[in-house]
């Protein structure tokens, strides 16, 4: 027994740093290295997917076809959606989880470090395969990120097979990431860190991870059915062979609706960390936040057909899905009220992370309102598949998920790099983004209500003015993200030295370790700080 | 240009916030109230829910901005230490539930009204094709295709765009007012969605399914809509035009439409010269074929085969006719036998065999096509 003790002790004394060279990144099992790689990868994909959005907006600047052919336009809308969902937003959240969850719960690393390496390294290959379809004969997938059959099966370009395999790889990566997060949170909390003391970011991610495990196999199933229809003569989705094209939509949205919560629940977690820090006040209603998150997750399995109100569902079905969808407004409302109550009678300051968090609360709520309007089935017949829907989901995803990710990056950057951000540059980025995002997406509500369908490369003349405005906004928003890249690189390279507790009001275990966080944190379980005891 | 953008943003935001609903409708910033009882209910519901959302937003954002202003550190605010209050949390869970119930009641009523199963006076079958609509007046033995009629030059910016750019078709769907009309929707290839905002009707047209929708139009007029479900490359170019006319005018129109069909049959009987066929063939080609095979006949490699110099257009004429008439299963190539008239079929095949340097010099006569169609129909009946 005594020999074992000595070995353990000598081992813990040996604080080895990162390996050198490319091998460090290829073979690393360190949660911080892997977190960084996820975040850089997601930034790259954000810029690639964003460039595609700018190509779309450039074509839509004026009526008529100027820059691209309709076929290529459809490839752009499809690839933009896929890359932003699977390449930018999801990996960014996994990157933040990798970096922060072990530090927040007092664990030395993720529970399954080798699998962690594997789940990241699948992604660059999956996306290389997906993007390579742009250069194939017949072009890239052109059937929208929702890839409804039979447009995506019988009528798809040959590259659809590559798309299917890329989706499989992304799904495997997500499932492994999710397993790892669940295993870490459930097994590796420091002594005394009970479930109801978990930072909300960990809670929201734990629930998200269960959603991922539940629905990624459904997505894998539906693309496999497509593969069978295309290559092996089955007719799951081919009416001519006795199949059912609507079945595709049911299976897809059974994945797809939880998927949209996968892209927003971790954002709720980030915002719930940041607002208390800059309001210098504990989060209001911690327990109800946890229950609200869980309720949203459970309800997300019961509302999928609200994406399909126009496919011809019987009255009882329409009513059920309408009521269930409206119900989601309740827990979501609780979250917003709790954030506002956290600010109420606090002592607020407005550094860059807080600015993004506040913009999140306002703009996400606007997206929530349009979501509620879309839930009302009889009116949804008018909104469905118009720019009103485009406005809605971009409000919840761009100033929603993306702003939350940026808020999180700015909030934790001092912990990662050891340097404070140049606040002036941070605010510059914030205001450009805030103005840009609203000029881009707000007019889309109007053109949607006025009758412009989504996913069209050219439009009638009455939509011209607002499309021009949206395009100008898109370029402002897109180009202002270069200041984000600049800020992050500048902060990595230097800046005012950050203290362990980089922000005055920040609470939690991650602020107890030095900035930058050492390569290995918590080789021994930490004692919980006052605020968590 | 800059000024115009600023003006647009200014007027948009200003109008959205201040102007009464009627003005906004005129400016195309809001949902149309439409011309049916159902569409007006939908519009009212939309506005009700919109204003409820605005009211909630004012309260929530009001408290938030009040806190941001008053409870800021720079004004010397000290943080209070409350972080839980069960009563408050129960209240702000229950109030939203009540508001939602308030929304659900009129929503349910409208939805039930829309699902009225009573018998219709006129049945129209609507079939979505890549990228056009087919309308069958089921009780009147009349059917036709409706294609976008905006000239290509306007789309490619060589001609000036006209008022109804992209929202005009060669044949309107003519419907009588004050009549319950049932639409039966289906599709021939991929999923489409038939949407006319003024009728508040949007229903997916799905291959292998027949969906139902109905309307009673109050006012004569022309109502425009578009396909709402991504259906391939020309999804943006398959508009819908409904022309609502009085019941008397509708009967007159029906007679005329049937007479026109008769004339088409007659036209197939007479003999046509190569030049005549080429001339008409070019028009038909541009309207029915050029979307995929391109006006130059060069196609899109990997997606749509070229016709220029192709083995089909230069080879055996009966194989060529077969593919145009019956399409090619498993590809985007449709069967055109019901989409085009006999003369149009003959003309377009002749055109494909003699344009872009495909110079076979032979005409395919309408009579030849007519015989083929008749013999095929005969087989079908046996």
PDB file of C-alpha atoms in Angstrom, chain B residues 228-340:
ATOM      1  CA  UNK B 228     -42.940  28.000 -51.001  1.00  0.00           C
ATOM      2  CA  UNK B 229     -41.010  24.733 -50.722  1.00  0.00           C
ATOM      3  CA  UNK B 230     -37.487  24.426 -52.121  1.00  0.00           C
ATOM      4  CA  UNK B 231     -37.970  22.237 -55.175  1.00  0.00           C
ATOM      5  CA  UNK B 232     -34.728  22.508 -57.116  1.00  0.00           C
ATOM      6  CA  UNK B 233     -32.892  25.123 -59.093  1.00  0.00           C
ATOM      7  CA  UNK B 234     -35.871  27.066 -60.440  1.00  0.00           C
ATOM      8  CA  UNK B 235     -37.795  27.065 -57.192  1.00  0.00           C
ATOM      9  CA  UNK B 236     -37.776  30.854 -57.327  1.00  0.00           C
ATOM     10  CA  UNK B 237     -39.341  30.852 -60.775  1.00  0.00           C
ATOM     11  CA  UNK B 238     -42.670  29.077 -60.394  1.00  0.00           C
ATOM     12  CA  UNK B 239     -45.203  31.760 -59.524  1.00  0.00           C
ATOM     13  CA  UNK B 240     -48.925  31.327 -59.077  1.00  0.00           C
ATOM     14  CA  UNK B 241     -51.508  33.743 -60.439  1.00  0.00           C
ATOM     15  CA  UNK B 242     -55.128  33.393 -59.396  1.00  0.00           C
ATOM     16  CA  UNK B 243     -57.661  35.417 -61.355  1.00  0.00           C
ATOM     17  CA  UNK B 244     -60.936  35.686 -59.489  1.00  0.00           C
ATOM     18  CA  UNK B 245     -63.906  36.586 -61.718  1.00  0.00           C
ATOM     19  CA  UNK B 246     -67.670  36.739 -61.345  1.00  0.00           C
ATOM     20  CA  UNK B 247     -69.546  33.476 -61.740  1.00  0.00           C
ATOM     21  CA  UNK B 248     -70.891  34.580 -65.151  1.00  0.00           C
ATOM     22  CA  UNK B 249     -67.441  35.500 -66.413  1.00  0.00           C
ATOM     23  CA  UNK B 250     -66.159  32.184 -65.157  1.00  0.00           C
ATOM     24  CA  UNK B 251     -68.675  30.286 -67.301  1.00  0.00           C
ATOM     25  CA  UNK B 252     -67.722  32.362 -70.319  1.00  0.00           C
ATOM     26  CA  UNK B 253     -64.067  31.692 -69.674  1.00  0.00           C
ATOM     27  CA  UNK B 254     -64.697  27.940 -69.354  1.00  0.00           C
ATOM     28  CA  UNK B 255     -66.354  27.860 -72.779  1.00  0.00           C
ATOM     29  CA  UNK B 256     -63.518  29.810 -74.361  1.00  0.00           C
ATOM     30  CA  UNK B 257     -60.875  27.615 -72.785  1.00  0.00           C
ATOM     31  CA  UNK B 258     -62.549  24.487 -74.098  1.00  0.00           C
ATOM     32  CA  UNK B 259     -62.897  25.989 -77.567  1.00  0.00           C
ATOM     33  CA  UNK B 260     -59.204  26.839 -77.539  1.00  0.00           C
ATOM     34  CA  UNK B 261     -58.366  23.243 -76.717  1.00  0.00           C
ATOM     35  CA  UNK B 262     -60.475  22.087 -79.630  1.00  0.00           C
ATOM     36  CA  UNK B 263     -58.587  24.472 -81.917  1.00  0.00           C
ATOM     37  CA  UNK B 264     -55.311  22.964 -80.796  1.00  0.00           C
ATOM     38  CA  UNK B 265     -56.513  19.515 -81.831  1.00  0.00           C
ATOM     39  CA  UNK B 266     -57.516  20.914 -85.217  1.00  0.00           C
ATOM     40  CA  UNK B 267     -54.116  22.528 -85.636  1.00  0.00           C
ATOM     41  CA  UNK B 268     -52.413  19.176 -85.269  1.00  0.00           C
ATOM     42  CA  UNK B 269     -54.277  17.890 -88.306  1.00  0.00           C
ATOM     43  CA  UNK B 270     -52.976  20.365 -90.853  1.00  0.00           C
ATOM     44  CA  UNK B 271     -49.483  20.130 -92.293  1.00  0.00           C
ATOM     45  CA  UNK B 272     -46.679  22.261 -90.927  1.00  0.00           C
ATOM     46  CA  UNK B 273     -43.476  23.454 -92.615  1.00  0.00           C
ATOM     47  CA  UNK B 274     -40.063  23.044 -91.071  1.00  0.00           C
ATOM     48  CA  UNK B 275     -39.768  26.817 -90.590  1.00  0.00           C
ATOM     49  CA  UNK B 276     -43.095  27.085 -88.818  1.00  0.00           C
ATOM     50  CA  UNK B 277     -42.170  24.253 -86.491  1.00  0.00           C
ATOM     51  CA  UNK B 278     -38.727  25.702 -85.816  1.00  0.00           C
ATOM     52  CA  UNK B 279     -40.237  29.056 -84.987  1.00  0.00           C
ATOM     53  CA  UNK B 280     -42.765  27.670 -82.545  1.00  0.00           C
ATOM     54  CA  UNK B 281     -40.254  25.098 -81.308  1.00  0.00           C
ATOM     55  CA  UNK B 282     -37.879  27.799 -80.160  1.00  0.00           C
ATOM     56  CA  UNK B 283     -40.583  29.420 -78.040  1.00  0.00           C
ATOM     57  CA  UNK B 284     -41.603  26.112 -76.520  1.00  0.00           C
ATOM     58  CA  UNK B 285     -37.987  25.174 -75.895  1.00  0.00           C
ATOM     59  CA  UNK B 286     -37.230  28.398 -74.052  1.00  0.00           C
ATOM     60  CA  UNK B 287     -40.305  28.032 -71.895  1.00  0.00           C
ATOM     61  CA  UNK B 288     -40.223  24.298 -71.154  1.00  0.00           C
ATOM     62  CA  UNK B 289     -36.668  23.027 -71.653  1.00  0.00           C
ATOM     63  CA  UNK B 290     -34.161  25.862 -71.332  1.00  0.00           C
ATOM     64  CA  UNK B 291     -34.237  25.935 -67.515  1.00  0.00           C
ATOM     65  CA  UNK B 292     -32.216  22.713 -67.441  1.00  0.00           C
ATOM     66  CA  UNK B 293     -30.746  22.232 -70.902  1.00  0.00           C
ATOM     67  CA  UNK B 294     -29.969  25.968 -71.213  1.00  0.00           C
ATOM     68  CA  UNK B 295     -30.991  28.190 -74.152  1.00  0.00           C
ATOM     69  CA  UNK B 296     -27.740  27.180 -75.877  1.00  0.00           C
ATOM     70  CA  UNK B 297     -28.621  23.482 -75.568  1.00  0.00           C
ATOM     71  CA  UNK B 298     -25.356  22.885 -73.747  1.00  0.00           C
ATOM     72  CA  UNK B 299     -26.847  21.583 -70.493  1.00  0.00           C
ATOM     73  CA  UNK B 300     -25.052  21.539 -67.149  1.00  0.00           C
ATOM     74  CA  UNK B 301     -22.351  18.864 -66.874  1.00  0.00           C
ATOM     75  CA  UNK B 302     -23.169  16.325 -64.184  1.00  0.00           C
ATOM     76  CA  UNK B 303     -26.708  17.601 -63.741  1.00  0.00           C
ATOM     77  CA  UNK B 304     -28.495  18.114 -67.044  1.00  0.00           C
ATOM     78  CA  UNK B 305     -27.234  16.565 -70.296  1.00  0.00           C
ATOM     79  CA  UNK B 306     -26.429  18.699 -73.339  1.00  0.00           C
ATOM     80  CA  UNK B 307     -28.748  18.468 -76.341  1.00  0.00           C
ATOM     81  CA  UNK B 308     -26.320  20.143 -78.676  1.00  0.00           C
ATOM     82  CA  UNK B 309     -24.566  17.304 -80.476  1.00  0.00           C
ATOM     83  CA  UNK B 310     -26.215  14.745 -78.187  1.00  0.00           C
ATOM     84  CA  UNK B 311     -26.832  11.167 -79.366  1.00  0.00           C
ATOM     85  CA  UNK B 312     -30.539  11.508 -78.510  1.00  0.00           C
ATOM     86  CA  UNK B 313     -31.121  14.680 -80.521  1.00  0.00           C
ATOM     87  CA  UNK B 314     -29.096  13.412 -83.456  1.00  0.00           C
ATOM     88  CA  UNK B 315     -30.042   9.727 -83.295  1.00  0.00           C
ATOM     89  CA  UNK B 316     -33.152   7.668 -83.883  1.00  0.00           C
ATOM     90  CA  UNK B 317     -36.187   9.950 -83.991  1.00  0.00           C
ATOM     91  CA  UNK B 318     -38.543   7.531 -82.220  1.00  0.00           C
ATOM     92  CA  UNK B 319     -36.180   7.314 -79.227  1.00  0.00           C
ATOM     93  CA  UNK B 320     -36.066  11.093 -79.129  1.00  0.00           C
ATOM     94  CA  UNK B 321     -39.839  11.377 -79.249  1.00  0.00           C
ATOM     95  CA  UNK B 322     -40.143   8.718 -76.565  1.00  0.00           C
ATOM     96  CA  UNK B 323     -37.949  10.543 -74.074  1.00  0.00           C
ATOM     97  CA  UNK B 324     -39.756  13.859 -74.612  1.00  0.00           C
ATOM     98  CA  UNK B 325     -43.192  12.258 -74.369  1.00  0.00           C
ATOM     99  CA  UNK B 326     -42.543   9.933 -71.463  1.00  0.00           C
ATOM    100  CA  UNK B 327     -39.562  11.394 -69.640  1.00  0.00           C
ATOM    101  CA  UNK B 328     -36.774   9.365 -68.117  1.00  0.00           C
ATOM    102  CA  UNK B 329     -37.532   7.631 -64.833  1.00  0.00           C
ATOM    103  CA  UNK B 330     -35.309   8.459 -61.924  1.00  0.00           C
ATOM    104  CA  UNK B 331     -34.097  11.743 -63.393  1.00  0.00           C
ATOM    105  CA  UNK B 332     -35.372  15.294 -63.571  1.00  0.00           C
ATOM    106  CA  UNK B 333     -36.482  14.674 -67.172  1.00  0.00           C
ATOM    107  CA  UNK B 334     -40.261  14.885 -67.082  1.00  0.00           C
ATOM    108  CA  UNK B 335     -42.902  13.381 -69.314  1.00  0.00           C
ATOM    109  CA  UNK B 336     -44.112  16.205 -71.533  1.00  0.00           C
ATOM    110  CA  UNK B 337     -46.967  14.372 -73.275  1.00  0.00           C
ATOM    111  CA  UNK B 338     -49.609  16.039 -71.116  1.00  0.00           C
ATOM    112  CA  UNK B 339     -47.751  19.273 -70.587  1.00  0.00           C
ATOM    113  CA  UNK B 340     -47.513  20.364 -74.203  1.00  0.00           C
TER     114      UNK B 340
END
